PDB file of C-alpha atoms in Angstrom:
ATOM      1  CA  UNK A 197       0.000   0.000   0.000  1.00 47.00           C
ATOM      2  CA  UNK A 198       1.549   3.310  -1.059  1.00 42.00           C
ATOM      3  CA  UNK A 199       1.432   6.570   0.923  1.00 37.00           C
ATOM      4  CA  UNK A 200      -1.261   8.082  -1.344  1.00 36.00           C
ATOM      5  CA  UNK A 201      -3.559   5.112  -0.855  1.00 40.00           C
ATOM      6  CA  UNK A 202      -3.030   5.364   2.905  1.00 39.00           C
ATOM      7  CA  UNK A 203      -3.728   9.123   2.820  1.00 35.00           C
ATOM      8  CA  UNK A 204      -6.968   8.461   0.909  1.00 39.00           C
ATOM      9  CA  UNK A 205      -8.105   5.894   3.451  1.00 40.00           C
ATOM     10  CA  UNK A 206      -7.309   8.274   6.318  1.00 38.00           C
ATOM     11  CA  UNK A 207      -9.248  11.088   4.659  1.00 36.00           C
ATOM     12  CA  UNK A 208     -12.222   8.812   3.933  1.00 39.00           C
ATOM     13  CA  UNK A 209     -12.348   7.687   7.576  1.00 39.00           C
ATOM     14  CA  UNK A 210     -12.096  11.296   8.759  1.00 37.00           C
ATOM     15  CA  UNK A 211     -14.929  12.371   6.480  1.00 36.00           C
ATOM     16  CA  UNK A 212     -17.106   9.440   7.512  1.00 41.00           C
ATOM     17  CA  UNK A 213     -16.601  10.109  11.224  1.00 38.00           C
ATOM     18  CA  UNK A 214     -16.985  13.866  10.923  1.00 41.00           C
ATOM     19  CA  UNK A 215     -13.455  14.608  12.111  1.00 36.00           C
ATOM     20  CA  UNK A 216     -12.212  16.098   8.835  1.00 36.00           C
ATOM     21  CA  UNK A 217     -12.412  19.875   8.669  1.00 35.00           C
ATOM     22  CA  UNK A 218     -11.464  22.160   5.833  1.00 36.00           C
ATOM     23  CA  UNK A 219     -10.662  25.841   5.678  1.00 35.00           C
ATOM     24  CA  UNK A 220      -9.400  27.084   2.345  1.00 34.00           C
ATOM     25  CA  UNK A 221      -9.500  30.739   3.356  1.00 35.00           C
ATOM     26  CA  UNK A 222      -7.247  30.405   6.388  1.00 33.00           C
ATOM     27  CA  UNK A 223      -4.987  27.589   5.277  1.00 30.00           C
ATOM     28  CA  UNK A 224      -1.903  28.583   7.230  1.00 30.00           C
ATOM     29  CA  UNK A 225       0.249  27.499  10.111  1.00 29.00           C
ATOM     30  CA  UNK A 226      -1.363  29.932  12.535  1.00 31.00           C
ATOM     31  CA  UNK A 227      -2.149  28.362  15.868  1.00 32.00           C
ATOM     32  CA  UNK A 228      -5.640  29.902  16.120  1.00 32.00           C
ATOM     33  CA  UNK A 229      -6.842  29.049  12.623  1.00 39.00           C
ATOM     34  CA  UNK A 230     -10.634  28.767  12.496  1.00 50.00           C
ATOM     35  CA  UNK A 231     -11.661  25.399  11.133  1.00 50.00           C
ATOM     36  CA  UNK A 232     -15.016  24.667   9.552  1.00 58.00           C
ATOM     37  CA  UNK A 233     -16.760  21.552   8.294  1.00 65.00           C
ATOM     38  CA  UNK A 234     -16.673  20.631   4.625  1.00 90.00           C
ATOM     39  CA  UNK A 235     -19.674  22.119   2.823  1.00 95.00           C
ATOM     40  CA  UNK A 236     -22.365  20.122   1.065  1.00 96.00           C
ATOM     41  CA  UNK A 237     -22.868  20.690  -2.660  1.00 96.00           C
ATOM     42  CA  UNK A 238     -25.893  22.931  -1.982  1.00 97.00           C
ATOM     43  CA  UNK A 239     -23.996  24.923   0.671  1.00 97.00           C
ATOM     44  CA  UNK A 240     -21.142  25.483  -1.805  1.00 97.00           C
ATOM     45  CA  UNK A 241     -23.567  26.462  -4.570  1.00 97.00           C
ATOM     46  CA  UNK A 242     -25.326  29.014  -2.367  1.00 98.00           C
ATOM     47  CA  UNK A 243     -22.416  30.475  -0.394  1.00 97.00           C
ATOM     48  CA  UNK A 244     -19.643  30.341  -2.996  1.00 96.00           C
ATOM     49  CA  UNK A 245     -21.492  30.584  -6.322  1.00 96.00           C
ATOM     50  CA  UNK A 246     -24.165  33.088  -5.204  1.00 96.00           C
ATOM     51  CA  UNK A 247     -26.847  30.477  -5.776  1.00 96.00           C
ATOM     52  CA  UNK A 248     -30.394  30.185  -4.508  1.00 97.00           C
ATOM     53  CA  UNK A 249     -31.881  27.031  -3.062  1.00 97.00           C
ATOM     54  CA  UNK A 250     -35.441  25.962  -3.955  1.00 97.00           C
ATOM     55  CA  UNK A 251     -38.223  27.637  -1.954  1.00 97.00           C
ATOM     56  CA  UNK A 252     -40.143  25.460   0.503  1.00 98.00           C
ATOM     57  CA  UNK A 253     -37.527  22.695   0.022  1.00 96.00           C
ATOM     58  CA  UNK A 254     -34.926  23.830   2.523  1.00 97.00           C
ATOM     59  CA  UNK A 255     -34.112  23.224   6.160  1.00 97.00           C
ATOM     60  CA  UNK A 256     -35.293  26.383   7.902  1.00 98.00           C
ATOM     61  CA  UNK A 257     -38.136  28.052   5.974  1.00 97.00           C
ATOM     62  CA  UNK A 258     -40.641  26.551   8.398  1.00 97.00           C
ATOM     63  CA  UNK A 259     -38.475  26.297  11.522  1.00 98.00           C
ATOM     64  CA  UNK A 260     -40.231  27.809  14.544  1.00 97.00           C
ATOM     65  CA  UNK A 261     -37.773  26.759  17.268  1.00 98.00           C
ATOM     66  CA  UNK A 262     -36.000  29.335  19.445  1.00 98.00           C
ATOM     67  CA  UNK A 263     -32.330  29.858  18.648  1.00 98.00           C
ATOM     68  CA  UNK A 264     -29.900  31.689  16.415  1.00 98.00           C
ATOM     69  CA  UNK A 265     -28.753  31.177  12.858  1.00 98.00           C
ATOM     70  CA  UNK A 266     -25.014  31.326  12.185  1.00 98.00           C
ATOM     71  CA  UNK A 267     -22.925  31.346   9.023  1.00 98.00           C
ATOM     72  CA  UNK A 268     -22.500  27.740   7.880  1.00 97.00           C
ATOM     73  CA  UNK A 269     -18.796  28.370   7.233  1.00 96.00           C
ATOM     74  CA  UNK A 270     -17.531  30.749   9.898  1.00 95.00           C
ATOM     75  CA  UNK A 271     -20.082  30.270  12.658  1.00 97.00           C
ATOM     76  CA  UNK A 272     -20.554  34.022  13.020  1.00 97.00           C
ATOM     77  CA  UNK A 273     -24.004  34.866  14.461  1.00 98.00           C
ATOM     78  CA  UNK A 274     -26.305  36.286  11.782  1.00 98.00           C
ATOM     79  CA  UNK A 275     -29.989  36.094  12.714  1.00 98.00           C
ATOM     80  CA  UNK A 276     -32.258  35.204  15.631  1.00 98.00           C
ATOM     81  CA  UNK A 277     -35.516  33.303  15.666  1.00 98.00           C
ATOM     82  CA  UNK A 278     -36.934  36.287  17.596  1.00 98.00           C
ATOM     83  CA  UNK A 279     -36.679  38.291  14.344  1.00 98.00           C
ATOM     84  CA  UNK A 280     -37.911  35.520  12.014  1.00 98.00           C
ATOM     85  CA  UNK A 281     -41.297  35.748  10.320  1.00 98.00           C
ATOM     86  CA  UNK A 282     -43.298  33.876   7.694  1.00 97.00           C
ATOM     87  CA  UNK A 283     -42.976  35.899   4.491  1.00 97.00           C
ATOM     88  CA  UNK A 284     -44.737  33.266   2.383  1.00 97.00           C
ATOM     89  CA  UNK A 285     -41.699  33.051   0.081  1.00 97.00           C
ATOM     90  CA  UNK A 286     -40.448  29.605   1.133  1.00 97.00           C
ATOM     91  CA  UNK A 287     -37.153  30.889   2.516  1.00 98.00           C
ATOM     92  CA  UNK A 288     -36.284  31.917   6.071  1.00 98.00           C
ATOM     93  CA  UNK A 289     -37.060  35.618   6.464  1.00 98.00           C
ATOM     94  CA  UNK A 290     -35.861  37.944   9.190  1.00 98.00           C
ATOM     95  CA  UNK A 291     -36.546  41.592  10.045  1.00 98.00           C
ATOM     96  CA  UNK A 292     -32.943  42.341  11.044  1.00 98.00           C
ATOM     97  CA  UNK A 293     -29.573  40.725  11.681  1.00 98.00           C
ATOM     98  CA  UNK A 294     -28.676  39.778  15.237  1.00 97.00           C
ATOM     99  CA  UNK A 295     -25.377  41.666  14.830  1.00 95.00           C
ATOM    100  CA  UNK A 296     -25.236  44.124  11.907  1.00 96.00           C
ATOM    101  CA  UNK A 297     -21.415  43.965  11.919  1.00 97.00           C
ATOM    102  CA  UNK A 298     -21.602  40.352  10.735  1.00 98.00           C
ATOM    103  CA  UNK A 299     -23.323  41.129   7.431  1.00 97.00           C
ATOM    104  CA  UNK A 300     -22.737  43.462   4.532  1.00 97.00           C
ATOM    105  CA  UNK A 301     -24.889  44.435   1.591  1.00 97.00           C
ATOM    106  CA  UNK A 302     -23.864  44.713  -2.053  1.00 96.00           C
ATOM    107  CA  UNK A 303     -25.769  45.755  -5.149  1.00 95.00           C
ATOM    108  CA  UNK A 304     -26.683  42.673  -7.182  1.00 92.00           C
ATOM    109  CA  UNK A 305     -27.686  43.188 -10.830  1.00 92.00           C
ATOM    110  CA  UNK A 306     -27.953  39.502 -11.733  1.00 87.00           C
ATOM    111  CA  UNK A 307     -31.210  37.830 -12.750  1.00 84.00           C
ATOM    112  CA  UNK A 308     -32.296  40.882 -14.766  1.00 89.00           C
ATOM    113  CA  UNK A 309     -33.049  43.047 -11.724  1.00 90.00           C
ATOM    114  CA  UNK A 310     -31.310  45.190  -9.149  1.00 93.00           C
ATOM    115  CA  UNK A 311     -31.364  43.815  -5.613  1.00 94.00           C
ATOM    116  CA  UNK A 312     -29.387  44.193  -2.404  1.00 97.00           C
ATOM    117  CA  UNK A 313     -27.350  41.063  -1.790  1.00 98.00           C
ATOM    118  CA  UNK A 314     -26.555  40.038   1.794  1.00 98.00           C
ATOM    119  CA  UNK A 315     -23.150  38.474   2.568  1.00 98.00           C
ATOM    120  CA  UNK A 316     -21.472  37.484   5.806  1.00 98.00           C
ATOM    121  CA  UNK A 317     -18.462  39.606   6.685  1.00 97.00           C
ATOM    122  CA  UNK A 318     -16.262  36.882   8.156  1.00 95.00           C
ATOM    123  CA  UNK A 319     -16.567  34.157   5.515  1.00 96.00           C
ATOM    124  CA  UNK A 320     -17.882  36.338   2.681  1.00 97.00           C
ATOM    125  CA  UNK A 321     -20.691  33.819   2.198  1.00 97.00           C
ATOM    126  CA  UNK A 322     -23.593  34.723  -0.065  1.00 98.00           C
ATOM    127  CA  UNK A 323     -26.605  34.553   2.251  1.00 98.00           C
ATOM    128  CA  UNK A 324     -29.497  35.904   0.188  1.00 98.00           C
ATOM    129  CA  UNK A 325     -31.071  39.323  -0.392  1.00 97.00           C
ATOM    130  CA  UNK A 326     -32.734  42.074   1.603  1.00 98.00           C
ATOM    131  CA  UNK A 327     -35.950  43.804   0.521  1.00 97.00           C
ATOM    132  CA  UNK A 328     -37.958  46.717   1.938  1.00 97.00           C
ATOM    133  CA  UNK A 329     -41.270  44.817   2.019  1.00 97.00           C
ATOM    134  CA  UNK A 330     -41.028  43.352   5.518  1.00 97.00           C
ATOM    135  CA  UNK A 331     -43.319  43.996   8.488  1.00 98.00           C
ATOM    136  CA  UNK A 332     -43.681  47.774   8.866  1.00 97.00           C
ATOM    137  CA  UNK A 333     -43.958  47.567  12.659  1.00 97.00           C
ATOM    138  CA  UNK A 334     -40.555  45.808  12.757  1.00 97.00           C
ATOM    139  CA  UNK A 335     -38.691  48.260  10.513  1.00 97.00           C
ATOM    140  CA  UNK A 336     -39.995  47.204   7.100  1.00 98.00           C
ATOM    141  CA  UNK A 337     -37.054  45.020   6.062  1.00 98.00           C
ATOM    142  CA  UNK A 338     -37.142  41.402   4.865  1.00 98.00           C
ATOM    143  CA  UNK A 339     -33.852  39.535   4.914  1.00 98.00           C
ATOM    144  CA  UNK A 340     -34.642  36.619   2.609  1.00 98.00           C
ATOM    145  CA  UNK A 341     -31.926  34.091   3.424  1.00 98.00           C
ATOM    146  CA  UNK A 342     -30.963  30.684   2.033  1.00 98.00           C
ATOM    147  CA  UNK A 343     -31.086  27.888   4.621  1.00 98.00           C
ATOM    148  CA  UNK A 344     -27.991  26.376   3.004  1.00 98.00           C
ATOM    149  CA  UNK A 345     -25.970  29.404   4.139  1.00 98.00           C
ATOM    150  CA  UNK A 346     -27.028  28.906   7.747  1.00 98.00           C
ATOM    151  CA  UNK A 347     -26.616  26.569  10.681  1.00 98.00           C
ATOM    152  CA  UNK A 348     -29.278  26.707  13.382  1.00 98.00           C
ATOM    153  CA  UNK A 349     -28.205  26.649  17.031  1.00 98.00           C
ATOM    154  CA  UNK A 350     -31.186  25.811  19.293  1.00 98.00           C
ATOM    155  CA  UNK A 351     -31.638  27.975  22.389  1.00 98.00           C
ATOM    156  CA  UNK A 352     -30.824  25.097  24.736  1.00 98.00           C
ATOM    157  CA  UNK A 353     -27.444  24.530  23.019  1.00 98.00           C
ATOM    158  CA  UNK A 354     -26.305  28.159  22.751  1.00 98.00           C
ATOM    159  CA  UNK A 355     -24.083  28.107  25.843  1.00 97.00           C
ATOM    160  CA  UNK A 356     -22.560  24.704  25.057  1.00 98.00           C
ATOM    161  CA  UNK A 357     -21.665  25.812  21.522  1.00 97.00           C
ATOM    162  CA  UNK A 358     -20.119  29.105  22.627  1.00 97.00           C
ATOM    163  CA  UNK A 359     -23.052  31.423  21.928  1.00 98.00           C
ATOM    164  CA  UNK A 360     -24.204  31.930  25.526  1.00 97.00           C
ATOM    165  CA  UNK A 361     -24.261  35.711  25.156  1.00 97.00           C
ATOM    166  CA  UNK A 362     -27.310  35.310  22.872  1.00 98.00           C
ATOM    167  CA  UNK A 363     -29.439  33.620  25.548  1.00 98.00           C
ATOM    168  CA  UNK A 364     -30.595  37.091  26.630  1.00 97.00           C
ATOM    169  CA  UNK A 365     -32.629  37.290  23.405  1.00 97.00           C
ATOM    170  CA  UNK A 366     -34.973  34.628  24.772  1.00 96.00           C
ATOM    171  CA  UNK A 367     -35.596  35.915  28.306  1.00 91.00           C
TER     172      UNK A 367
END
């Protein structure tokens, strides 16, 4: 068995057990390098290729549990279930980000229209778009976000996963 075959077996075992992590943006010898799980094909399509997942066929459009939504790559907190609402679009919709510093907006002229794209600041992930047709009593904004760009952290796991400071949102 040659060294490449052995490396392949090791990688396959790591992927199967969930112990393999990849980080192409911080691939360095720094001691505090942030590691993130390998992305699924849909997560790559959405976050890296500016794609859009199908409406009503995604993980969080109908999620009503308490918790926060973080960037699937970097883990930076993006949205809270306290700001989520049913927009009828088939994608998770929020009235505001949980921390405005963790998102940025860009003009998007793709798809034959002008829209405001939403990206995460840390990982530069494409998240979705923001529109000014949200609930008026909550500021009028609708952050229409792809589930594939997010990871949901339930309220009861916030502290254990390092997001304890966000528990105050649910008191």
